[in-house]
Coordinates of C-alpha atoms in Angstrom, one line a residue:
Chain A
X1 CA -133.8 -73.1 0.3
X2 CA -131.7 -72.7 -2.8
X3 CA -128.0 -73.1 -2.5
X4 CA -125.9 -70.0 -2.6
X5 CA -124.0 -69.6 -5.9
X6 CA -120.4 -68.5 -5.6
X7 CA -119.6 -67.8 -9.2
X8 CA -121.4 -66.0 -12.0
X9 CA -123.2 -68.4 -14.3
X10 CA -122.5 -66.2 -17.3
X11 CA -118.8 -65.3 -17.0
X12 CA -117.6 -67.6 -14.0
X13 CA -116.3 -64.5 -12.1
X14 CA -116.6 -64.5 -8.4
X15 CA -119.9 -63.2 -7.2
X16 CA -120.3 -60.4 -4.5
X17 CA -123.1 -59.7 -2.1
X18 CA -125.1 -56.5 -2.8
X19 CA -128.0 -56.9 -0.5
X20 CA -128.9 -58.7 2.8
X21 CA -132.4 -58.8 4.2
X22 CA -133.8 -59.7 7.6
X23 CA -136.6 -62.3 7.0
X24 CA -138.2 -61.3 10.3
X25 CA -138.7 -57.5 9.9
X26 CA -137.7 -57.1 6.2
X27 CA -134.9 -54.6 7.0
X28 CA -132.5 -54.5 4.0
X29 CA -128.8 -53.7 4.1
X30 CA -127.3 -52.8 0.7
X31 CA -123.6 -52.4 -0.2
X32 CA -120.7 -54.4 -1.8
X33 CA -119.7 -57.3 0.3
X34 CA -117.2 -60.1 -0.6
X35 CA -118.4 -63.7 0.0
X36 CA -116.4 -65.3 2.8
X37 CA -113.8 -67.7 1.6
X38 CA -115.6 -70.7 3.1
X39 CA -118.8 -69.8 1.2
X40 CA -116.9 -69.8 -2.1
X41 CA -116.2 -73.5 -1.8
X42 CA -118.5 -75.8 -3.7
X43 CA -121.1 -77.9 -1.8
X44 CA -119.0 -81.0 -1.7
X45 CA -116.0 -79.1 -0.3
X46 CA -118.2 -77.4 2.3
X47 CA -119.6 -80.8 3.4
X48 CA -116.1 -82.2 3.7
X49 CA -115.0 -79.2 5.8
X50 CA -118.0 -79.6 8.1
X51 CA -117.3 -83.3 8.6
X52 CA -113.7 -82.6 9.2
X53 CA -114.5 -80.1 12.0
X54 CA -117.2 -82.4 13.5
X55 CA -114.8 -85.3 13.6
X56 CA -112.2 -83.2 15.4
X57 CA -109.9 -83.2 12.5
X58 CA -109.5 -87.0 12.6
X59 CA -108.9 -88.3 9.0
X60 CA -109.3 -91.9 10.2
X61 CA -112.8 -91.0 11.4
X62 CA -113.6 -89.2 8.2
X63 CA -112.4 -92.2 6.2
X64 CA -114.8 -94.4 8.2
X65 CA -117.7 -92.0 7.7
X66 CA -117.2 -91.5 4.0
X67 CA -116.2 -95.1 3.4
X68 CA -113.0 -94.1 1.7
X69 CA -109.4 -95.1 2.4
X70 CA -107.2 -92.9 4.6
X71 CA -104.9 -91.7 1.7
X72 CA -108.0 -90.8 -0.4
X73 CA -109.3 -88.6 2.4
X74 CA -105.9 -87.2 2.9
X75 CA -105.7 -86.3 -0.8
X76 CA -109.2 -84.7 -0.6
X77 CA -108.0 -82.6 2.3
X78 CA -104.9 -81.5 0.3
X79 CA -107.1 -80.5 -2.6
X80 CA -109.3 -78.5 -0.2
X81 CA -106.2 -76.7 1.3
X82 CA -105.0 -75.9 -2.2
X83 CA -108.4 -74.4 -3.1
X84 CA -108.6 -72.4 0.1
X85 CA -105.1 -71.0 -0.6
X86 CA -106.1 -70.0 -4.1
X87 CA -109.3 -68.3 -2.9
X88 CA -107.4 -66.5 -0.2
X89 CA -104.8 -65.2 -2.7
X90 CA -107.7 -64.0 -5.0
X91 CA -109.3 -62.2 -2.1
X92 CA -106.0 -60.5 -1.2
Chain B
X25 CA -119.5 -99.3 -5.2
X26 CA -119.4 -100.3 -8.9
X27 CA -117.2 -103.2 -10.1
X28 CA -115.4 -100.8 -12.4
X29 CA -114.5 -98.5 -9.5
X30 CA -113.2 -101.5 -7.6
X31 CA -111.1 -102.6 -10.6
X32 CA -109.8 -99.2 -11.6
X33 CA -109.8 -97.2 -8.3
X34 CA -109.4 -99.9 -5.6
X35 CA -107.3 -97.7 -3.4
X36 CA -110.0 -95.1 -3.0
X37 CA -111.6 -97.6 -0.6
X38 CA -108.9 -100.0 0.3
X39 CA -105.5 -99.0 1.8
X40 CA -103.4 -99.5 4.9
X41 CA -103.6 -102.7 6.9
X42 CA -106.6 -104.2 5.1
X43 CA -104.8 -103.8 1.7
X44 CA -101.6 -105.3 3.2
X45 CA -103.4 -108.4 4.4
X46 CA -105.3 -108.9 1.1
X47 CA -102.0 -108.2 -0.8
X48 CA -100.2 -110.9 1.3
X49 CA -103.0 -113.4 0.6
X50 CA -102.6 -112.7 -3.2
X51 CA -98.8 -113.0 -2.7
X52 CA -99.2 -116.5 -1.1
X53 CA -101.7 -117.5 -3.8
X54 CA -99.3 -116.4 -6.5
X55 CA -96.5 -118.6 -5.0
X56 CA -98.9 -121.6 -5.0
X57 CA -100.1 -121.0 -8.6
X58 CA -96.7 -120.2 -10.0
X59 CA -95.3 -123.4 -8.4
X60 CA -98.3 -125.5 -9.6
X61 CA -98.0 -124.2 -13.2
X62 CA -94.2 -124.5 -13.2
X63 CA -93.1 -120.9 -13.6
X64 CA -90.7 -118.4 -12.0
X65 CA -91.1 -114.6 -11.8
X66 CA -88.1 -112.9 -13.5
X67 CA -88.1 -109.5 -11.9
X68 CA -91.2 -107.5 -11.0
X69 CA -92.6 -107.5 -14.5
X70 CA -91.8 -110.9 -16.0
X71 CA -92.6 -114.6 -15.8
X72 CA -90.9 -117.7 -17.4
X73 CA -92.0 -121.3 -17.6
X74 CA -89.9 -124.3 -16.7
X75 CA -90.0 -128.1 -16.5
X76 CA -89.6 -128.0 -12.7
X77 CA -89.6 -125.3 -10.0
X78 CA -89.4 -125.3 -6.2
X79 CA -91.9 -123.4 -4.2
X80 CA -89.2 -121.9 -1.9
X81 CA -87.4 -120.3 -4.9
X82 CA -90.8 -118.9 -6.1
X83 CA -91.5 -117.6 -2.7
X84 CA -88.1 -115.9 -2.4
X85 CA -88.7 -114.4 -5.9
X86 CA -91.9 -112.8 -4.8
X87 CA -90.4 -111.5 -1.5
X88 CA -87.5 -109.9 -3.5
X89 CA -90.0 -108.4 -6.0
X90 CA -92.2 -107.0 -3.2
X91 CA -89.1 -105.6 -1.4
X92 CA -87.8 -104.0 -4.6
X93 CA -91.1 -102.3 -5.3
X94 CA -91.3 -101.1 -1.7
X95 CA -87.7 -99.8 -1.7
X96 CA -87.8 -98.0 -5.0
X97 CA -91.5 -96.9 -5.5
X98 CA -91.9 -96.3 -1.7
X99 CA -88.6 -94.6 -1.4
X100 CA -89.2 -92.3 -4.4
X101 CA -92.7 -91.5 -3.0
X102 CA -91.2 -90.7 0.4
X103 CA -88.4 -88.5 -1.0
X104 CA -90.3 -86.6 -3.7
X105 CA -93.9 -86.3 -2.5
X106 CA -95.0 -82.9 -1.1
X107 CA -96.0 -84.7 2.1
X108 CA -94.6 -87.8 3.7
X109 CA -96.7 -90.9 3.0
X110 CA -97.5 -93.5 5.6
X111 CA -95.5 -96.7 5.4
X112 CA -98.6 -98.9 6.1
X113 CA -100.4 -97.2 3.2
X114 CA -97.4 -97.5 0.8
X115 CA -96.8 -101.2 1.7
X116 CA -100.5 -102.1 1.6
X117 CA -101.3 -100.6 -1.7
X118 CA -98.1 -101.5 -3.5
X119 CA -98.3 -105.2 -2.4
X120 CA -102.0 -105.4 -3.3
X121 CA -101.1 -103.8 -6.7
X122 CA -99.1 -107.0 -7.4
X123 CA -102.3 -109.1 -7.4
X124 CA -102.8 -109.2 -11.2
X125 CA -99.5 -111.1 -11.5
X126 CA -101.2 -113.9 -9.6
X127 CA -103.2 -114.9 -12.7
X128 CA -100.2 -114.8 -15.1
X129 CA -99.2 -118.5 -14.6
X130 CA -102.8 -119.7 -15.5
X131 CA -101.9 -119.5 -19.2
X132 CA -99.9 -122.7 -18.7
X133 CA -102.9 -124.6 -17.5
X134 CA -102.4 -127.3 -20.2
X135 CA -98.6 -127.4 -19.7
X136 CA -97.8 -126.3 -23.3
X137 CA -95.7 -123.3 -22.2
X138 CA -93.5 -125.3 -19.8
X139 CA -93.1 -128.0 -22.5
X140 CA -92.1 -125.3 -25.0
X141 CA -89.6 -123.8 -22.6
X142 CA -88.1 -127.3 -21.9
X143 CA -87.7 -127.9 -25.7
X144 CA -86.1 -124.5 -26.3
X145 CA -83.8 -125.0 -23.4
X146 CA -82.5 -128.3 -24.9
X147 CA -82.3 -126.9 -28.4
X148 CA -82.4 -123.1 -28.8
X149 CA -82.9 -123.4 -32.5
X150 CA -86.3 -124.9 -31.9
X151 CA -87.5 -121.3 -31.0
X152 CA -87.3 -120.6 -34.8
X153 CA -90.2 -123.0 -35.3
X154 CA -92.3 -122.0 -32.4
X155 CA -95.6 -122.5 -34.2
X156 CA -94.8 -126.2 -34.5
X157 CA -94.4 -126.5 -30.8
X158 CA -97.5 -124.4 -29.7
X159 CA -100.8 -123.7 -31.3
X160 CA -101.3 -120.2 -32.9
X161 CA -104.5 -119.8 -30.8
X162 CA -102.6 -120.4 -27.6
X163 CA -99.8 -118.1 -28.6
X164 CA -102.2 -115.3 -29.4
X165 CA -104.2 -115.9 -26.2
X166 CA -101.0 -116.0 -24.1
X167 CA -99.7 -112.8 -25.6
X168 CA -102.9 -110.8 -25.1
X169 CA -103.5 -112.3 -21.6
X170 CA -99.9 -111.5 -20.5
X171 CA -99.9 -107.9 -21.9
X172 CA -103.3 -107.2 -20.4
X173 CA -102.3 -108.4 -16.9
X174 CA -98.9 -106.6 -17.1
X175 CA -100.6 -103.3 -18.1
X176 CA -103.1 -103.7 -15.3
X177 CA -100.3 -104.5 -12.8
X178 CA -98.4 -101.3 -13.9
X179 CA -101.7 -99.3 -13.7
X180 CA -102.4 -100.4 -10.2
X181 CA -98.8 -99.7 -9.1
X182 CA -99.3 -96.2 -10.5
X183 CA -102.6 -95.7 -8.7
X184 CA -100.9 -96.9 -5.4
X185 CA -98.0 -94.5 -6.0
X186 CA -100.4 -91.6 -6.8
X187 CA -102.8 -92.0 -3.9
X188 CA -100.1 -92.4 -1.2
X189 CA -98.3 -89.2 -2.1
X190 CA -99.0 -85.6 -3.1
X191 CA -97.5 -84.8 -6.4
X192 CA -98.1 -81.8 -8.7
X193 CA -97.5 -81.7 -12.4
X194 CA -95.2 -84.0 -14.4
X195 CA -93.2 -85.0 -11.3
X196 CA -95.8 -87.8 -10.6
X197 CA -95.4 -89.6 -14.0
X198 CA -91.6 -89.1 -14.3
X199 CA -90.7 -90.2 -10.8
X200 CA -93.1 -93.2 -11.1
X201 CA -91.5 -94.3 -14.4
X202 CA -88.0 -93.9 -13.1
X203 CA -88.7 -95.7 -9.8
X204 CA -90.4 -98.6 -11.6
X205 CA -87.5 -99.0 -14.0
X206 CA -85.1 -99.0 -11.0
X207 CA -87.3 -101.5 -9.2
X208 CA -87.4 -103.8 -12.3
X209 CA -83.6 -103.6 -12.8
X210 CA -82.8 -104.1 -9.1
X211 CA -85.2 -107.1 -8.9
X212 CA -83.6 -108.7 -12.0
X213 CA -80.1 -108.1 -10.7
X214 CA -80.7 -109.4 -7.1
X215 CA -82.7 -112.4 -8.4
X216 CA -80.0 -113.4 -10.9
X217 CA -77.4 -113.0 -8.1
X218 CA -79.2 -114.9 -5.4
X219 CA -81.6 -117.2 -7.1
X220 CA -80.5 -117.8 -10.7
X221 CA -83.3 -119.1 -13.0

């Protein structure tokens, strides 16, 4: 399956969802829905977040998994937090 | 991981206790090489050659240098970073960042630089005719070699400072430059007070 784009390829503006469809019965729901903040992260950030939750928030464990040093992983987390704050502010 | 990544971003993979152990190994190696090639560190960013040196003085120089870097770069990072860095990461990365200085005394492999220092120490006017005392090729090599290692040393110190803290904007560069200047001044001052060259 293709990955979900979060920004417009033409103007880089944040994309919104206009239609959702059930793959089982083909029911369609149309409207104007904002993408959840977590889906607006890029693939790398989403992967980092998933690993973070799966490792119970242990940065030491994350560092082992990713083969990075502890401060590098800590900096990646800080960048992710900053991105999430920016996205939340944009949504508000 | 590519060799260039290891050379230019070593602390992405190496920090904490492992970096500290490796840094201490380089520190011990630097004491051996500096003693063998008859030199003394003069502050955290300088090296001079002599006729004779004792290994204990060289070891104390390096301990003082490491402490000055830890106190000023580590202290600045602790006080100014948006989050508090871990001491083990700071000490590990900063001490490992001193590794390039280990190679600095190798330029005296043929003993020419310590002979030059001895001659100039006896007769300071001999410095005016330096090209009669040392070959131009060695002078050029020595200059480029020293500058390259010093630049790499400062670069690694900066990377260590950067990765251990969380800085935004110009605060990173400014606080690093000021802390390094203070570390250099303090290391010179304490060394000249405790262990004159």
